[in-house]
């Protein structure tokens, strides 16, 4: 229960709170606390109402965004289509408890349809539901899948990779940790780097800086990671045009 945990955390009156993902950050914000908050891994902080502007948050919340939503989604789907050119039906795996997934539904549908794709929507809020979601996607004849950032699948990367392979689904991820666990490919920011940068924000706040004076940072660099072993297991031949753009290729 994220709101309950957030309330318990605030009662300890820490000097600063680090929140990971949109749901915990929103839960802390809704408590109305004045404790400084540094968020990590939130895709659309302005859309969620965490700040009025990126340059001057004007409140007690600042941090590091993971992506510019429309740009990154379009690019991820383009790379996936280039890798599986004959596919025309994409599955979106989302978590209805993730406010960004709920908010971003129309964007996902619009970008997919603009690229001529049919959409299959599946959901998961628990580990067990992940298995059911992959099975449902396969049953509905999805030919590839997009899995946006969410703490649930990130907590079970080995399971997600195994499910994708079991159901013969090429999956595009946001975080490279999934690819290292056996997923096909990712295009996004380095999550470890985000946490390193968040530490510098915490340090500044502990030294007296105000969150409202620390701009929310958007990514300036994205990385493509490809797992060639998984590609071979799926019977895919990664085009050279995709390979040359990869930051890392896992053999």
mmCIF file of C-alpha atoms in Angstrom:
data_model
loop_
_atom_site.group_PDB
_atom_site.id
_atom_site.type_symbol
_atom_site.label_atom_id
_atom_site.label_comp_id
_atom_site.label_asym_id
_atom_site.label_seq_id
_atom_site.Cartn_x
_atom_site.Cartn_y
_atom_site.Cartn_z
ATOM 1 C CA UNK A 1 0.000 0.000 0.000
ATOM 2 C CA UNK A 2 2.026 2.944 -1.311
ATOM 3 C CA UNK A 3 -0.017 5.782 0.319
ATOM 4 C CA UNK A 4 0.220 4.099 3.735
ATOM 5 C CA UNK A 5 3.961 3.572 3.415
ATOM 6 C CA UNK A 6 4.425 7.170 2.297
ATOM 7 C CA UNK A 7 2.499 8.395 5.344
ATOM 8 C CA UNK A 8 4.630 6.253 7.650
ATOM 9 C CA UNK A 9 7.800 7.577 6.052
ATOM 10 C CA UNK A 10 6.749 11.210 6.468
ATOM 11 C CA UNK A 11 6.085 10.615 10.177
ATOM 12 C CA UNK A 12 9.822 9.939 10.648
ATOM 13 C CA UNK A 13 10.477 13.524 9.468
ATOM 14 C CA UNK A 14 13.594 12.803 7.413
ATOM 15 C CA UNK A 15 15.670 15.655 6.030
ATOM 16 C CA UNK A 16 14.949 14.526 2.465
ATOM 17 C CA UNK A 17 12.908 11.784 0.786
ATOM 18 C CA UNK A 18 14.033 9.905 -2.328
ATOM 19 C CA UNK A 19 11.074 8.423 -4.204
ATOM 20 C CA UNK A 20 11.387 5.957 -7.066
ATOM 21 C CA UNK A 21 8.691 6.046 -9.722
ATOM 22 C CA UNK A 22 5.503 8.078 -10.175
ATOM 23 C CA UNK A 23 3.205 6.327 -7.678
ATOM 24 C CA UNK A 24 5.415 6.857 -4.569
ATOM 25 C CA UNK A 25 6.183 10.437 -5.610
ATOM 26 C CA UNK A 26 2.507 11.283 -6.035
ATOM 27 C CA UNK A 27 1.704 9.591 -2.726
ATOM 28 C CA UNK A 28 4.199 11.810 -0.909
ATOM 29 C CA UNK A 29 2.983 14.939 -2.722
ATOM 30 C CA UNK A 30 -0.639 14.229 -1.790
ATOM 31 C CA UNK A 31 0.309 14.221 1.892
ATOM 32 C CA UNK A 32 1.131 17.920 1.620
ATOM 33 C CA UNK A 33 4.445 17.564 3.421
ATOM 34 C CA UNK A 34 7.115 20.244 3.168
ATOM 35 C CA UNK A 35 9.941 17.696 3.402
ATOM 36 C CA UNK A 36 12.199 18.006 0.320
ATOM 37 C CA UNK A 37 11.589 15.207 -2.199
ATOM 38 C CA UNK A 38 13.955 13.998 -4.923
ATOM 39 C CA UNK A 39 12.262 11.675 -7.393
ATOM 40 C CA UNK A 40 13.976 9.194 -9.675
ATOM 41 C CA UNK A 41 12.475 7.524 -12.738
ATOM 42 C CA UNK A 42 9.371 9.593 -13.436
ATOM 43 C CA UNK A 43 8.597 9.941 -17.117
ATOM 44 C CA UNK A 44 6.331 12.994 -17.213
ATOM 45 C CA UNK A 45 6.626 15.072 -14.009
ATOM 46 C CA UNK A 46 4.788 18.055 -15.468
ATOM 47 C CA UNK A 47 1.925 15.929 -16.750
ATOM 48 C CA UNK A 48 1.578 14.350 -13.306
ATOM 49 C CA UNK A 49 1.440 17.746 -11.646
ATOM 50 C CA UNK A 50 4.653 17.310 -9.667
ATOM 51 C CA UNK A 51 5.946 20.697 -10.816
ATOM 52 C CA UNK A 52 4.833 23.705 -12.845
ATOM 53 C CA UNK A 53 7.989 23.951 -14.920
ATOM 54 C CA UNK A 54 11.152 21.909 -15.313
ATOM 55 C CA UNK A 55 13.467 24.885 -14.832
ATOM 56 C CA UNK A 56 11.905 26.065 -11.570
ATOM 57 C CA UNK A 57 9.804 23.391 -9.853
ATOM 58 C CA UNK A 58 8.414 26.017 -7.405
ATOM 59 C CA UNK A 59 7.728 23.508 -4.654
ATOM 60 C CA UNK A 60 9.445 20.952 -2.460
ATOM 61 C CA UNK A 61 9.778 18.324 -5.221
ATOM 62 C CA UNK A 62 12.485 17.990 -7.849
ATOM 63 C CA UNK A 63 14.411 15.154 -9.457
ATOM 64 C CA UNK A 64 15.270 13.270 -12.595
ATOM 65 C CA UNK A 65 12.833 12.403 -15.367
ATOM 66 C CA UNK A 66 13.412 9.255 -17.413
ATOM 67 C CA UNK A 67 12.159 10.401 -20.794
ATOM 68 C CA UNK A 68 10.346 12.829 -23.022
ATOM 69 C CA UNK A 69 7.257 10.613 -23.490
ATOM 70 C CA UNK A 70 6.186 11.066 -27.113
ATOM 71 C CA UNK A 71 9.705 11.154 -28.553
ATOM 72 C CA UNK A 72 10.958 8.081 -26.741
ATOM 73 C CA UNK A 73 7.847 5.986 -27.391
ATOM 74 C CA UNK A 74 7.894 6.718 -31.115
ATOM 75 C CA UNK A 75 11.596 5.873 -31.287
ATOM 76 C CA UNK A 76 11.180 2.632 -29.324
ATOM 77 C CA UNK A 77 8.380 1.428 -31.584
ATOM 78 C CA UNK A 78 10.329 2.412 -34.706
ATOM 79 C CA UNK A 79 13.305 0.315 -33.545
ATOM 80 C CA UNK A 80 11.029 -2.608 -32.712
ATOM 81 C CA UNK A 81 9.336 -2.427 -36.112
ATOM 82 C CA UNK A 82 12.683 -2.227 -37.856
ATOM 83 C CA UNK A 83 13.756 -5.368 -35.985
ATOM 84 C CA UNK A 84 10.524 -7.289 -36.731
ATOM 85 C CA UNK A 85 9.432 -5.648 -40.004
ATOM 86 C CA UNK A 86 6.591 -8.027 -40.855
ATOM 87 C CA UNK A 87 4.821 -7.622 -37.522
ATOM 88 C CA UNK A 88 1.721 -5.447 -37.363
ATOM 89 C CA UNK A 89 0.149 -6.218 -33.959
ATOM 90 C CA UNK A 90 1.790 -4.823 -30.827
ATOM 91 C CA UNK A 91 0.957 -5.639 -27.210
ATOM 92 C CA UNK A 92 1.275 -2.945 -24.561
ATOM 93 C CA UNK A 93 1.898 -4.352 -21.092
ATOM 94 C CA UNK A 94 0.884 -1.818 -18.448
ATOM 95 C CA UNK A 95 0.247 -1.581 -14.728
ATOM 96 C CA UNK A 96 -3.098 0.121 -13.960
ATOM 97 C CA UNK A 97 -1.722 1.102 -10.534
ATOM 98 C CA UNK A 98 0.994 3.162 -12.218
ATOM 99 C CA UNK A 99 -0.433 6.675 -12.783
ATOM 100 C CA UNK A 100 1.870 7.263 -15.736
ATOM 101 C CA UNK A 101 0.572 4.155 -17.470
ATOM 102 C CA UNK A 102 -3.006 5.348 -16.992
ATOM 103 C CA UNK A 103 -2.195 8.878 -18.096
ATOM 104 C CA UNK A 104 -0.160 7.713 -21.094
ATOM 105 C CA UNK A 105 -2.716 5.312 -22.577
ATOM 106 C CA UNK A 106 -3.985 7.694 -25.266
ATOM 107 C CA UNK A 107 -0.416 8.566 -26.251
ATOM 108 C CA UNK A 108 0.504 4.880 -26.632
ATOM 109 C CA UNK A 109 -2.531 4.217 -28.795
ATOM 110 C CA UNK A 110 -1.943 7.307 -30.915
ATOM 111 C CA UNK A 111 1.734 6.560 -31.577
ATOM 112 C CA UNK A 112 1.058 2.898 -32.390
ATOM 113 C CA UNK A 113 -1.776 3.708 -34.762
ATOM 114 C CA UNK A 114 0.269 6.442 -36.446
ATOM 115 C CA UNK A 115 2.729 3.709 -37.347
ATOM 116 C CA UNK A 116 -0.019 1.475 -38.738
ATOM 117 C CA UNK A 117 -0.088 -1.001 -35.857
ATOM 118 C CA UNK A 118 -2.979 -2.873 -34.285
ATOM 119 C CA UNK A 119 -2.905 -2.745 -30.489
ATOM 120 C CA UNK A 120 -3.415 -5.458 -27.871
ATOM 121 C CA UNK A 121 -3.639 -4.147 -24.294
ATOM 122 C CA UNK A 122 -2.732 -6.393 -21.353
ATOM 123 C CA UNK A 123 -2.295 -5.500 -17.683
ATOM 124 C CA UNK A 124 -0.429 -6.772 -14.635
ATOM 125 C CA UNK A 125 -0.297 -5.574 -11.039
ATOM 126 C CA UNK A 126 1.320 -8.683 -9.483
ATOM 127 C CA UNK A 127 4.009 -11.216 -10.308
ATOM 128 C CA UNK A 128 1.367 -13.853 -11.045
ATOM 129 C CA UNK A 129 -0.503 -11.449 -13.311
ATOM 130 C CA UNK A 130 2.643 -10.999 -15.422
ATOM 131 C CA UNK A 131 2.373 -14.631 -16.504
ATOM 132 C CA UNK A 132 -1.301 -14.221 -17.370
ATOM 133 C CA UNK A 133 -0.608 -11.002 -19.294
ATOM 134 C CA UNK A 134 2.023 -12.596 -21.536
ATOM 135 C CA UNK A 135 -0.250 -15.579 -22.166
ATOM 136 C CA UNK A 136 -3.109 -13.237 -23.065
ATOM 137 C CA UNK A 137 -0.908 -11.240 -25.445
ATOM 138 C CA UNK A 138 0.123 -14.432 -27.215
ATOM 139 C CA UNK A 139 -3.467 -15.689 -27.317
ATOM 140 C CA UNK A 140 -4.542 -12.423 -28.954
ATOM 141 C CA UNK A 141 -1.828 -12.956 -31.569
ATOM 142 C CA UNK A 142 0.444 -10.083 -30.625
ATOM 143 C CA UNK A 143 3.642 -10.239 -32.697
ATOM 144 C CA UNK A 144 5.777 -8.055 -30.466
ATOM 145 C CA UNK A 145 5.407 -6.184 -27.181
ATOM 146 C CA UNK A 146 6.277 -2.848 -25.610
ATOM 147 C CA UNK A 147 6.901 -2.771 -21.869
ATOM 148 C CA UNK A 148 7.322 0.707 -20.425
ATOM 149 C CA UNK A 149 9.114 1.438 -17.182
ATOM 150 C CA UNK A 150 7.419 0.091 -14.050
ATOM 151 C CA UNK A 151 8.709 -1.260 -10.717
ATOM 152 C CA UNK A 152 6.749 -4.537 -11.054
ATOM 153 C CA UNK A 153 8.481 -6.059 -14.093
ATOM 154 C CA UNK A 154 11.758 -4.431 -13.051
ATOM 155 C CA UNK A 155 11.541 -6.454 -9.826
ATOM 156 C CA UNK A 156 11.190 -9.676 -11.853
ATOM 157 C CA UNK A 157 13.453 -9.264 -14.914
ATOM 158 C CA UNK A 158 14.348 -12.969 -15.177
ATOM 159 C CA UNK A 159 10.689 -13.981 -15.153
ATOM 160 C CA UNK A 160 9.772 -11.365 -17.757
ATOM 161 C CA UNK A 161 12.597 -12.492 -20.046
ATOM 162 C CA UNK A 162 11.559 -16.126 -19.656
ATOM 163 C CA UNK A 163 7.905 -15.322 -20.394
ATOM 164 C CA UNK A 164 8.816 -13.361 -23.504
ATOM 165 C CA UNK A 165 10.877 -16.258 -24.811
ATOM 166 C CA UNK A 166 8.242 -18.839 -23.881
ATOM 167 C CA UNK A 167 5.571 -16.961 -25.825
ATOM 168 C CA UNK A 168 7.926 -16.011 -28.683
ATOM 169 C CA UNK A 169 7.379 -12.296 -28.146
ATOM 170 C CA UNK A 170 10.115 -9.799 -29.059
ATOM 171 C CA UNK A 171 9.899 -7.114 -26.359
ATOM 172 C CA UNK A 172 11.158 -3.539 -26.298
ATOM 173 C CA UNK A 173 12.036 -2.364 -22.784
ATOM 174 C CA UNK A 174 12.864 1.010 -21.305
ATOM 175 C CA UNK A 175 15.632 -0.214 -18.982
ATOM 176 C CA UNK A 176 18.712 -2.203 -19.987
ATOM 177 C CA UNK A 177 18.492 -4.353 -16.838
ATOM 178 C CA UNK A 178 15.777 -6.332 -18.633
ATOM 179 C CA UNK A 179 18.089 -7.011 -21.574
ATOM 180 C CA UNK A 180 20.888 -8.118 -19.279
ATOM 181 C CA UNK A 181 18.408 -10.604 -17.781
ATOM 182 C CA UNK A 182 17.601 -12.019 -21.225
ATOM 183 C CA UNK A 183 15.153 -9.557 -22.786
ATOM 184 C CA UNK A 184 15.556 -8.675 -26.451
ATOM 185 C CA UNK A 185 16.234 -4.940 -26.535
ATOM 186 C CA UNK A 186 15.917 -1.682 -24.632
ATOM 187 C CA UNK A 187 16.048 1.964 -25.563
ATOM 188 C CA UNK A 188 16.147 4.459 -22.732
ATOM 189 C CA UNK A 189 18.233 5.999 -20.012
ATOM 190 C CA UNK A 190 20.678 4.296 -17.678
ATOM 191 C CA UNK A 191 18.756 3.759 -14.432
ATOM 192 C CA UNK A 192 21.970 3.384 -12.408
ATOM 193 C CA UNK A 193 23.159 6.757 -13.714
ATOM 194 C CA UNK A 194 19.867 8.337 -12.628
ATOM 195 C CA UNK A 195 20.443 7.180 -9.059
ATOM 196 C CA UNK A 196 23.992 8.522 -9.101
ATOM 197 C CA UNK A 197 22.713 11.908 -10.252
ATOM 198 C CA UNK A 198 19.923 11.811 -7.660
ATOM 199 C CA UNK A 199 22.588 11.454 -4.967
ATOM 200 C CA UNK A 200 24.053 14.811 -6.006
ATOM 201 C CA UNK A 201 20.615 16.412 -5.591
ATOM 202 C CA UNK A 202 20.300 14.923 -2.108
ATOM 203 C CA UNK A 203 23.764 16.227 -1.236
ATOM 204 C CA UNK A 204 22.851 19.756 -2.376
ATOM 205 C CA UNK A 205 19.625 19.725 -0.352
ATOM 206 C CA UNK A 206 21.410 18.476 2.760
ATOM 207 C CA UNK A 207 23.850 21.363 2.308
ATOM 208 C CA UNK A 208 20.999 23.869 2.272
ATOM 209 C CA UNK A 209 19.701 24.062 -1.295
ATOM 210 C CA UNK A 210 15.950 24.300 -1.892
ATOM 211 C CA UNK A 211 14.246 21.844 -4.300
ATOM 212 C CA UNK A 212 12.548 24.781 -6.044
ATOM 213 C CA UNK A 213 15.989 26.030 -7.080
ATOM 214 C CA UNK A 214 17.117 22.670 -8.503
ATOM 215 C CA UNK A 215 15.803 22.179 -12.070
ATOM 216 C CA UNK A 216 14.173 18.874 -12.960
ATOM 217 C CA UNK A 217 16.540 17.154 -15.365
ATOM 218 C CA UNK A 218 15.383 15.419 -18.533
ATOM 219 C CA UNK A 219 17.652 12.906 -20.267
ATOM 220 C CA UNK A 220 20.078 14.198 -22.849
ATOM 221 C CA UNK A 221 21.246 10.782 -23.979
ATOM 222 C CA UNK A 222 19.508 7.475 -24.664
ATOM 223 C CA UNK A 223 21.116 4.083 -25.143
ATOM 224 C CA UNK A 224 20.084 1.098 -27.245
ATOM 225 C CA UNK A 225 21.021 -2.323 -25.838
ATOM 226 C CA UNK A 226 20.444 -5.583 -27.739
ATOM 227 C CA UNK A 227 20.722 -9.182 -26.583
ATOM 228 C CA UNK A 228 21.873 -11.223 -29.591
ATOM 229 C CA UNK A 229 21.468 -14.564 -27.808
ATOM 230 C CA UNK A 230 17.795 -13.775 -27.271
ATOM 231 C CA UNK A 231 17.426 -12.586 -30.862
ATOM 232 C CA UNK A 232 18.759 -15.920 -32.105
ATOM 233 C CA UNK A 233 16.467 -17.830 -29.733
ATOM 234 C CA UNK A 234 13.517 -15.904 -31.191
ATOM 235 C CA UNK A 235 14.697 -16.580 -34.738
ATOM 236 C CA UNK A 236 15.371 -12.903 -35.409
ATOM 237 C CA UNK A 237 18.095 -11.436 -37.551
ATOM 238 C CA UNK A 238 18.836 -7.959 -36.194
ATOM 239 C CA UNK A 239 19.238 -5.541 -39.130
ATOM 240 C CA UNK A 240 22.596 -3.850 -39.479
ATOM 241 C CA UNK A 241 20.796 -0.497 -39.438
ATOM 242 C CA UNK A 242 19.704 -1.274 -35.865
ATOM 243 C CA UNK A 243 22.958 -2.870 -34.724
ATOM 244 C CA UNK A 244 25.072 0.144 -35.657
ATOM 245 C CA UNK A 245 22.994 2.302 -33.300
ATOM 246 C CA UNK A 246 23.450 -0.003 -30.304
ATOM 247 C CA UNK A 247 25.465 1.246 -27.361
ATOM 248 C CA UNK A 248 25.868 -2.341 -26.185
ATOM 249 C CA UNK A 249 25.403 -5.715 -27.838
ATOM 250 C CA UNK A 250 25.159 -8.666 -25.478
ATOM 251 C CA UNK A 251 26.322 -11.934 -27.037
#
